[in-house]
């Protein structure tokens, strides 16, 4: 099983030197990937207004701070940018990282940030469907003309031409979103709240993804399965508790169970998320589980 780490999103304000230290620690410790949230702001349910640094700017910077790990948004909201511009940005980050980007996409859900920044939330999935069509085709190197109800491009192409198509990941569970994306993506990701942060919950959710893949005409084995895992260390309390967290002492056992449940990748959401937490978790895992 591959292991990733989500860098701070809304826990607290984190400046560049601390971000760099965490990214380098994760790479040194053998983690496979680094992820950053794509949000504009949070209000409800938090002690104060919070928000991460701009997702794509941060990913481009992480490309230069690291050398080996995959990097990606968890997940990029397709509604925050015109689809052609988002595809162009993703292609640049993939090039700057030496082909390490995972282009993980979603429709977004936090209506508060849509309202705050004047972004439309109506016909939400239909807007995503059109944007996803444009983004995936441009990233595949196609010359694209598309006229939809919400998005259009005319004879668009990415220049310089991308060296490759990045791995496509979808972060969604709703049936319509899955029907739109599963015919095309390489991987599927789910947040820990959607499966209760338990291996048993992942078994049930994962079975539904396999069924949806078959319904969309895909072999389920072609689609990688990625699960976020909430992990609690000493001094936890930066994140609200929507589910019971996995303790650091139980993490190795939990990851084995998650792998048995069908997960190809676990992305750790550490609480607290610090350089020390990353190193502590890595030290507690079995030899060979991080490479």
GROMACS .gro file of C-alpha atoms in nm:
model
  291
    1UNK     CA    1   0.000   0.000   0.000
    2UNK     CA    2   0.123   0.348  -0.087
    3UNK     CA    3   0.120   0.606   0.191
    4UNK     CA    4   0.071   0.980   0.160
    5UNK     CA    5   0.039   1.277   0.395
    6UNK     CA    6  -0.194   1.573   0.372
    7UNK     CA    7  -0.017   1.897   0.459
    8UNK     CA    8  -0.198   2.151   0.681
    9UNK     CA    9  -0.523   2.277   0.536
   10UNK     CA   10  -0.733   2.456   0.796
   11UNK     CA   11  -0.581   2.349   1.127
   12UNK     CA   12  -0.382   2.670   1.179
   13UNK     CA   13  -0.183   2.921   0.980
   14UNK     CA   14   0.134   2.756   0.848
   15UNK     CA   15   0.414   2.955   0.685
   16UNK     CA   16   0.654   2.850   0.411
   17UNK     CA   17   0.943   2.731   0.626
   18UNK     CA   18   0.723   2.495   0.825
   19UNK     CA   19   0.556   2.368   0.508
   20UNK     CA   20   0.896   2.301   0.354
   21UNK     CA   21   1.016   2.119   0.667
   22UNK     CA   22   0.708   1.894   0.665
   23UNK     CA   23   0.736   1.821   0.293
   24UNK     CA   24   1.103   1.729   0.321
   25UNK     CA   25   1.041   1.519   0.631
   26UNK     CA   26   0.771   1.319   0.452
   27UNK     CA   27   1.002   1.255   0.159
   28UNK     CA   28   1.297   1.164   0.385
   29UNK     CA   29   1.078   0.924   0.585
   30UNK     CA   30   0.969   0.736   0.275
   31UNK     CA   31   0.614   0.856   0.221
   32UNK     CA   32   0.495   0.826  -0.137
   33UNK     CA   33   0.290   1.143  -0.179
   34UNK     CA   34   0.204   1.489  -0.047
   35UNK     CA   35  -0.138   1.650  -0.074
   36UNK     CA   36  -0.279   1.997  -0.020
   37UNK     CA   37  -0.641   2.104   0.016
   38UNK     CA   38  -0.811   2.327  -0.239
   39UNK     CA   39  -1.037   2.561  -0.042
   40UNK     CA   40  -1.091   2.935  -0.028
   41UNK     CA   41  -1.216   2.958   0.328
   42UNK     CA   42  -1.401   2.778   0.607
   43UNK     CA   43  -1.634   2.941   0.856
   44UNK     CA   44  -1.901   2.714   1.002
   45UNK     CA   45  -1.776   2.453   1.248
   46UNK     CA   46  -1.434   2.611   1.307
   47UNK     CA   47  -1.309   2.816   1.597
   48UNK     CA   48  -1.227   3.101   1.360
   49UNK     CA   49  -1.222   3.168   0.989
   50UNK     CA   50  -0.962   2.945   0.824
   51UNK     CA   51  -0.821   2.876   0.481
   52UNK     CA   52  -0.514   2.720   0.318
   53UNK     CA   53  -0.271   2.883   0.079
   54UNK     CA   54  -0.368   2.871  -0.286
   55UNK     CA   55  -0.358   2.507  -0.389
   56UNK     CA   56  -0.191   2.525  -0.730
   57UNK     CA   57   0.067   2.785  -0.628
   58UNK     CA   58   0.160   2.568  -0.332
   59UNK     CA   59   0.188   2.256  -0.549
   60UNK     CA   60   0.419   2.434  -0.792
   61UNK     CA   61   0.638   2.540  -0.500
   62UNK     CA   62   0.635   2.188  -0.351
   63UNK     CA   63   0.757   2.059  -0.687
   64UNK     CA   64   1.080   2.248  -0.625
   65UNK     CA   65   1.105   2.164  -0.255
   66UNK     CA   66   1.083   1.787  -0.314
   67UNK     CA   67   1.236   1.543  -0.561
   68UNK     CA   68   1.061   1.206  -0.541
   69UNK     CA   69   0.710   1.215  -0.391
   70UNK     CA   70   0.393   1.249  -0.594
   71UNK     CA   71   0.208   1.573  -0.529
   72UNK     CA   72  -0.156   1.656  -0.574
   73UNK     CA   73  -0.460   1.854  -0.467
   74UNK     CA   74  -0.699   1.681  -0.228
   75UNK     CA   75  -0.898   1.751  -0.435
   76UNK     CA   76  -0.895   2.041  -0.683
   77UNK     CA   77  -1.232   2.212  -0.711
   78UNK     CA   78  -1.313   2.234  -1.081
   79UNK     CA   79  -1.544   2.531  -1.015
   80UNK     CA   80  -1.268   2.763  -0.891
   81UNK     CA   81  -1.111   2.817  -1.235
   82UNK     CA   82  -1.223   2.809  -1.597
   83UNK     CA   83  -1.162   2.450  -1.708
   84UNK     CA   84  -0.911   2.532  -1.980
   85UNK     CA   85  -0.705   2.741  -1.738
   86UNK     CA   86  -0.716   2.468  -1.475
   87UNK     CA   87  -0.590   2.213  -1.728
   88UNK     CA   88  -0.310   2.448  -1.831
   89UNK     CA   89  -0.212   2.504  -1.467
   90UNK     CA   90  -0.211   2.131  -1.393
   91UNK     CA   91   0.007   2.062  -1.698
   92UNK     CA   92   0.259   2.321  -1.580
   93UNK     CA   93   0.275   2.173  -1.229
   94UNK     CA   94   0.325   1.826  -1.375
   95UNK     CA   95   0.612   1.953  -1.590
   96UNK     CA   96   0.775   2.145  -1.305
   97UNK     CA   97   0.754   1.840  -1.079
   98UNK     CA   98   0.908   1.609  -1.336
   99UNK     CA   99   0.585   1.418  -1.392
  100UNK     CA  100   0.482   1.376  -1.028
  101UNK     CA  101   0.137   1.538  -1.031
  102UNK     CA  102  -0.183   1.349  -0.956
  103UNK     CA  103  -0.463   1.556  -1.108
  104UNK     CA  104  -0.728   1.492  -0.845
  105UNK     CA  105  -1.058   1.667  -0.915
  106UNK     CA  106  -1.393   1.725  -0.752
  107UNK     CA  107  -1.694   1.952  -0.781
  108UNK     CA  108  -1.657   2.129  -0.445
  109UNK     CA  109  -1.916   2.131  -0.169
  110UNK     CA  110  -1.859   2.423   0.070
  111UNK     CA  111  -2.124   2.669  -0.041
  112UNK     CA  112  -1.994   2.935   0.197
  113UNK     CA  113  -1.674   2.980  -0.002
  114UNK     CA  114  -1.868   2.986  -0.330
  115UNK     CA  115  -2.084   3.269  -0.194
  116UNK     CA  116  -1.789   3.458  -0.049
  117UNK     CA  117  -1.599   3.465  -0.379
  118UNK     CA  118  -1.899   3.510  -0.607
  119UNK     CA  119  -1.883   3.166  -0.768
  120UNK     CA  120  -2.204   3.003  -0.899
  121UNK     CA  121  -2.325   2.692  -0.719
  122UNK     CA  122  -2.637   2.626  -0.928
  123UNK     CA  123  -2.643   2.322  -1.160
  124UNK     CA  124  -2.339   2.214  -0.965
  125UNK     CA  125  -2.279   1.868  -1.111
  126UNK     CA  126  -2.372   1.973  -1.464
  127UNK     CA  127  -2.109   2.247  -1.445
  128UNK     CA  128  -1.856   1.991  -1.325
  129UNK     CA  129  -1.943   1.748  -1.605
  130UNK     CA  130  -1.868   2.007  -1.870
  131UNK     CA  131  -1.550   2.124  -1.697
  132UNK     CA  132  -1.427   1.767  -1.648
  133UNK     CA  133  -1.476   1.692  -2.018
  134UNK     CA  134  -1.262   1.990  -2.118
  135UNK     CA  135  -0.993   1.932  -1.855
  136UNK     CA  136  -0.938   1.562  -1.921
  137UNK     CA  137  -0.928   1.606  -2.297
  138UNK     CA  138  -0.679   1.893  -2.282
  139UNK     CA  139  -0.457   1.702  -2.041
  140UNK     CA  140  -0.465   1.410  -2.281
  141UNK     CA  141  -0.309   1.634  -2.545
  142UNK     CA  142  -0.621   1.685  -2.753
  143UNK     CA  143  -0.717   1.997  -2.945
  144UNK     CA  144  -1.058   2.074  -2.797
  145UNK     CA  145  -1.365   2.260  -2.913
  146UNK     CA  146  -1.662   2.230  -2.680
  147UNK     CA  147  -1.984   2.428  -2.647
  148UNK     CA  148  -2.184   2.361  -2.332
  149UNK     CA  149  -2.443   2.540  -2.125
  150UNK     CA  150  -2.183   2.665  -1.876
  151UNK     CA  151  -1.839   2.625  -2.036
  152UNK     CA  152  -1.701   2.652  -2.385
  153UNK     CA  153  -1.363   2.642  -2.556
  154UNK     CA  154  -1.278   2.686  -2.923
  155UNK     CA  155  -0.982   2.511  -3.080
  156UNK     CA  156  -0.804   2.505  -2.742
  157UNK     CA  157  -0.482   2.318  -2.680
  158UNK     CA  158  -0.206   2.317  -2.421
  159UNK     CA  159   0.123   2.475  -2.523
  160UNK     CA  160   0.394   2.378  -2.464
  161UNK     CA  161   0.246   2.032  -2.517
  162UNK     CA  162   0.242   1.822  -2.200
  163UNK     CA  163   0.503   1.547  -2.181
  164UNK     CA  164   0.237   1.309  -2.052
  165UNK     CA  165  -0.119   1.296  -1.920
  166UNK     CA  166  -0.111   1.311  -1.541
  167UNK     CA  167  -0.286   1.042  -1.343
  168UNK     CA  168  -0.652   1.144  -1.307
  169UNK     CA  169  -0.822   1.096  -0.971
  170UNK     CA  170  -1.180   1.170  -0.869
  171UNK     CA  171  -1.279   1.263  -0.518
  172UNK     CA  172  -1.652   1.188  -0.511
  173UNK     CA  173  -1.905   0.928  -0.397
  174UNK     CA  174  -2.239   1.042  -0.537
  175UNK     CA  175  -2.379   0.819  -0.814
  176UNK     CA  176  -2.402   1.088  -1.082
  177UNK     CA  177  -2.047   1.210  -1.017
  178UNK     CA  178  -1.921   0.852  -1.041
  179UNK     CA  179  -2.108   0.793  -1.367
  180UNK     CA  180  -1.941   1.102  -1.515
  181UNK     CA  181  -1.587   1.025  -1.401
  182UNK     CA  182  -1.531   0.651  -1.359
  183UNK     CA  183  -1.521   0.587  -1.735
  184UNK     CA  184  -1.210   0.807  -1.752
  185UNK     CA  185  -1.015   0.825  -1.424
  186UNK     CA  186  -0.722   0.618  -1.302
  187UNK     CA  187  -0.802   0.646  -0.931
  188UNK     CA  188  -1.079   0.720  -0.685
  189UNK     CA  189  -1.036   0.885  -0.345
  190UNK     CA  190  -1.264   0.920  -0.046
  191UNK     CA  191  -1.243   1.132   0.269
  192UNK     CA  192  -1.248   0.950   0.602
  193UNK     CA  193  -1.595   1.073   0.700
  194UNK     CA  194  -1.753   0.892   0.405
  195UNK     CA  195  -1.655   0.548   0.532
  196UNK     CA  196  -1.639   0.614   0.905
  197UNK     CA  197  -1.257   0.588   0.917
  198UNK     CA  198  -1.286   0.210   0.956
  199UNK     CA  199  -1.178  -0.080   0.738
  200UNK     CA  200  -1.529  -0.226   0.764
  201UNK     CA  201  -1.678   0.097   0.636
  202UNK     CA  202  -1.431   0.106   0.349
  203UNK     CA  203  -1.530  -0.246   0.242
  204UNK     CA  204  -1.889  -0.134   0.193
  205UNK     CA  205  -1.805   0.192   0.017
  206UNK     CA  206  -1.544   0.027  -0.204
  207UNK     CA  207  -1.791  -0.239  -0.315
  208UNK     CA  208  -2.020   0.037  -0.434
  209UNK     CA  209  -1.737   0.188  -0.636
  210UNK     CA  210  -1.671  -0.146  -0.804
  211UNK     CA  211  -2.040  -0.174  -0.893
  212UNK     CA  212  -2.042   0.181  -1.029
  213UNK     CA  213  -1.728   0.108  -1.233
  214UNK     CA  214  -1.889  -0.198  -1.391
  215UNK     CA  215  -2.201   0.004  -1.465
  216UNK     CA  216  -1.988   0.263  -1.643
  217UNK     CA  217  -1.820  -0.001  -1.857
  218UNK     CA  218  -1.491  -0.017  -1.669
  219UNK     CA  219  -1.311  -0.313  -1.521
  220UNK     CA  220  -1.306  -0.229  -1.147
  221UNK     CA  221  -0.948  -0.357  -1.125
  222UNK     CA  222  -0.839  -0.071  -1.353
  223UNK     CA  223  -0.930   0.193  -1.092
  224UNK     CA  224  -0.699   0.248  -0.796
  225UNK     CA  225  -0.862   0.301  -0.457
  226UNK     CA  226  -0.738   0.576  -0.225
  227UNK     CA  227  -0.863   0.642   0.129
  228UNK     CA  228  -0.792   0.932   0.361
  229UNK     CA  229  -0.730   0.824   0.722
  230UNK     CA  230  -0.767   1.049   1.026
  231UNK     CA  231  -0.480   0.972   1.266
  232UNK     CA  232  -0.453   1.105   1.620
  233UNK     CA  233  -0.123   1.165   1.799
  234UNK     CA  234  -0.046   1.310   2.140
  235UNK     CA  235  -0.156   1.670   2.159
  236UNK     CA  236  -0.440   1.615   1.910
  237UNK     CA  237  -0.719   1.864   1.879
  238UNK     CA  238  -0.655   2.075   1.569
  239UNK     CA  239  -0.939   1.910   1.377
  240UNK     CA  240  -1.305   1.869   1.476
  241UNK     CA  241  -1.400   1.507   1.535
  242UNK     CA  242  -1.654   1.387   1.278
  243UNK     CA  243  -1.540   1.027   1.324
  244UNK     CA  244  -1.324   0.838   1.569
  245UNK     CA  245  -0.959   0.884   1.483
  246UNK     CA  246  -0.707   0.602   1.450
  247UNK     CA  247  -0.439   0.627   1.717
  248UNK     CA  248  -0.075   0.622   1.616
  249UNK     CA  249  -0.031   0.301   1.814
  250UNK     CA  250  -0.300   0.127   1.607
  251UNK     CA  251  -0.205   0.275   1.272
  252UNK     CA  252   0.001  -0.016   1.136
  253UNK     CA  253  -0.280  -0.261   1.218
  254UNK     CA  254  -0.538  -0.026   1.067
  255UNK     CA  255  -0.342   0.011   0.745
  256UNK     CA  256  -0.312  -0.366   0.706
  257UNK     CA  257  -0.688  -0.397   0.748
  258UNK     CA  258  -0.748  -0.115   0.501
  259UNK     CA  259  -0.525  -0.284   0.244
  260UNK     CA  260  -0.716  -0.608   0.294
  261UNK     CA  261  -1.035  -0.409   0.237
  262UNK     CA  262  -0.912  -0.307  -0.107
  263UNK     CA  263  -0.728   0.021  -0.057
  264UNK     CA  264  -0.424   0.076  -0.277
  265UNK     CA  265  -0.330   0.400  -0.103
  266UNK     CA  266  -0.384   0.563   0.236
  267UNK     CA  267  -0.347   0.939   0.273
  268UNK     CA  268  -0.284   1.023   0.638
  269UNK     CA  269  -0.456   1.326   0.785
  270UNK     CA  270  -0.251   1.371   1.101
  271UNK     CA  271  -0.378   1.554   1.408
  272UNK     CA  272  -0.173   1.748   1.491
  273UNK     CA  273   0.003   1.789   1.158
  274UNK     CA  274   0.365   1.888   1.226
  275UNK     CA  275   0.709   1.778   1.115
  276UNK     CA  276   0.739   1.586   1.441
  277UNK     CA  277   0.407   1.408   1.378
  278UNK     CA  278   0.521   1.296   1.033
  279UNK     CA  279   0.846   1.156   1.168
  280UNK     CA  280   0.676   0.994   1.469
  281UNK     CA  281   0.421   0.814   1.252
  282UNK     CA  282   0.690   0.696   1.011
  283UNK     CA  283   0.902   0.562   1.297
  284UNK     CA  284   0.605   0.365   1.431
  285UNK     CA  285   0.528   0.183   1.108
  286UNK     CA  286   0.672  -0.152   1.018
  287UNK     CA  287   1.003  -0.171   0.830
  288UNK     CA  288   0.931  -0.187   0.460
  289UNK     CA  289   0.587  -0.025   0.484
  290UNK     CA  290   0.750   0.303   0.386
  291UNK     CA  291   0.997   0.289   0.099
   0.00000   0.00000   0.00000
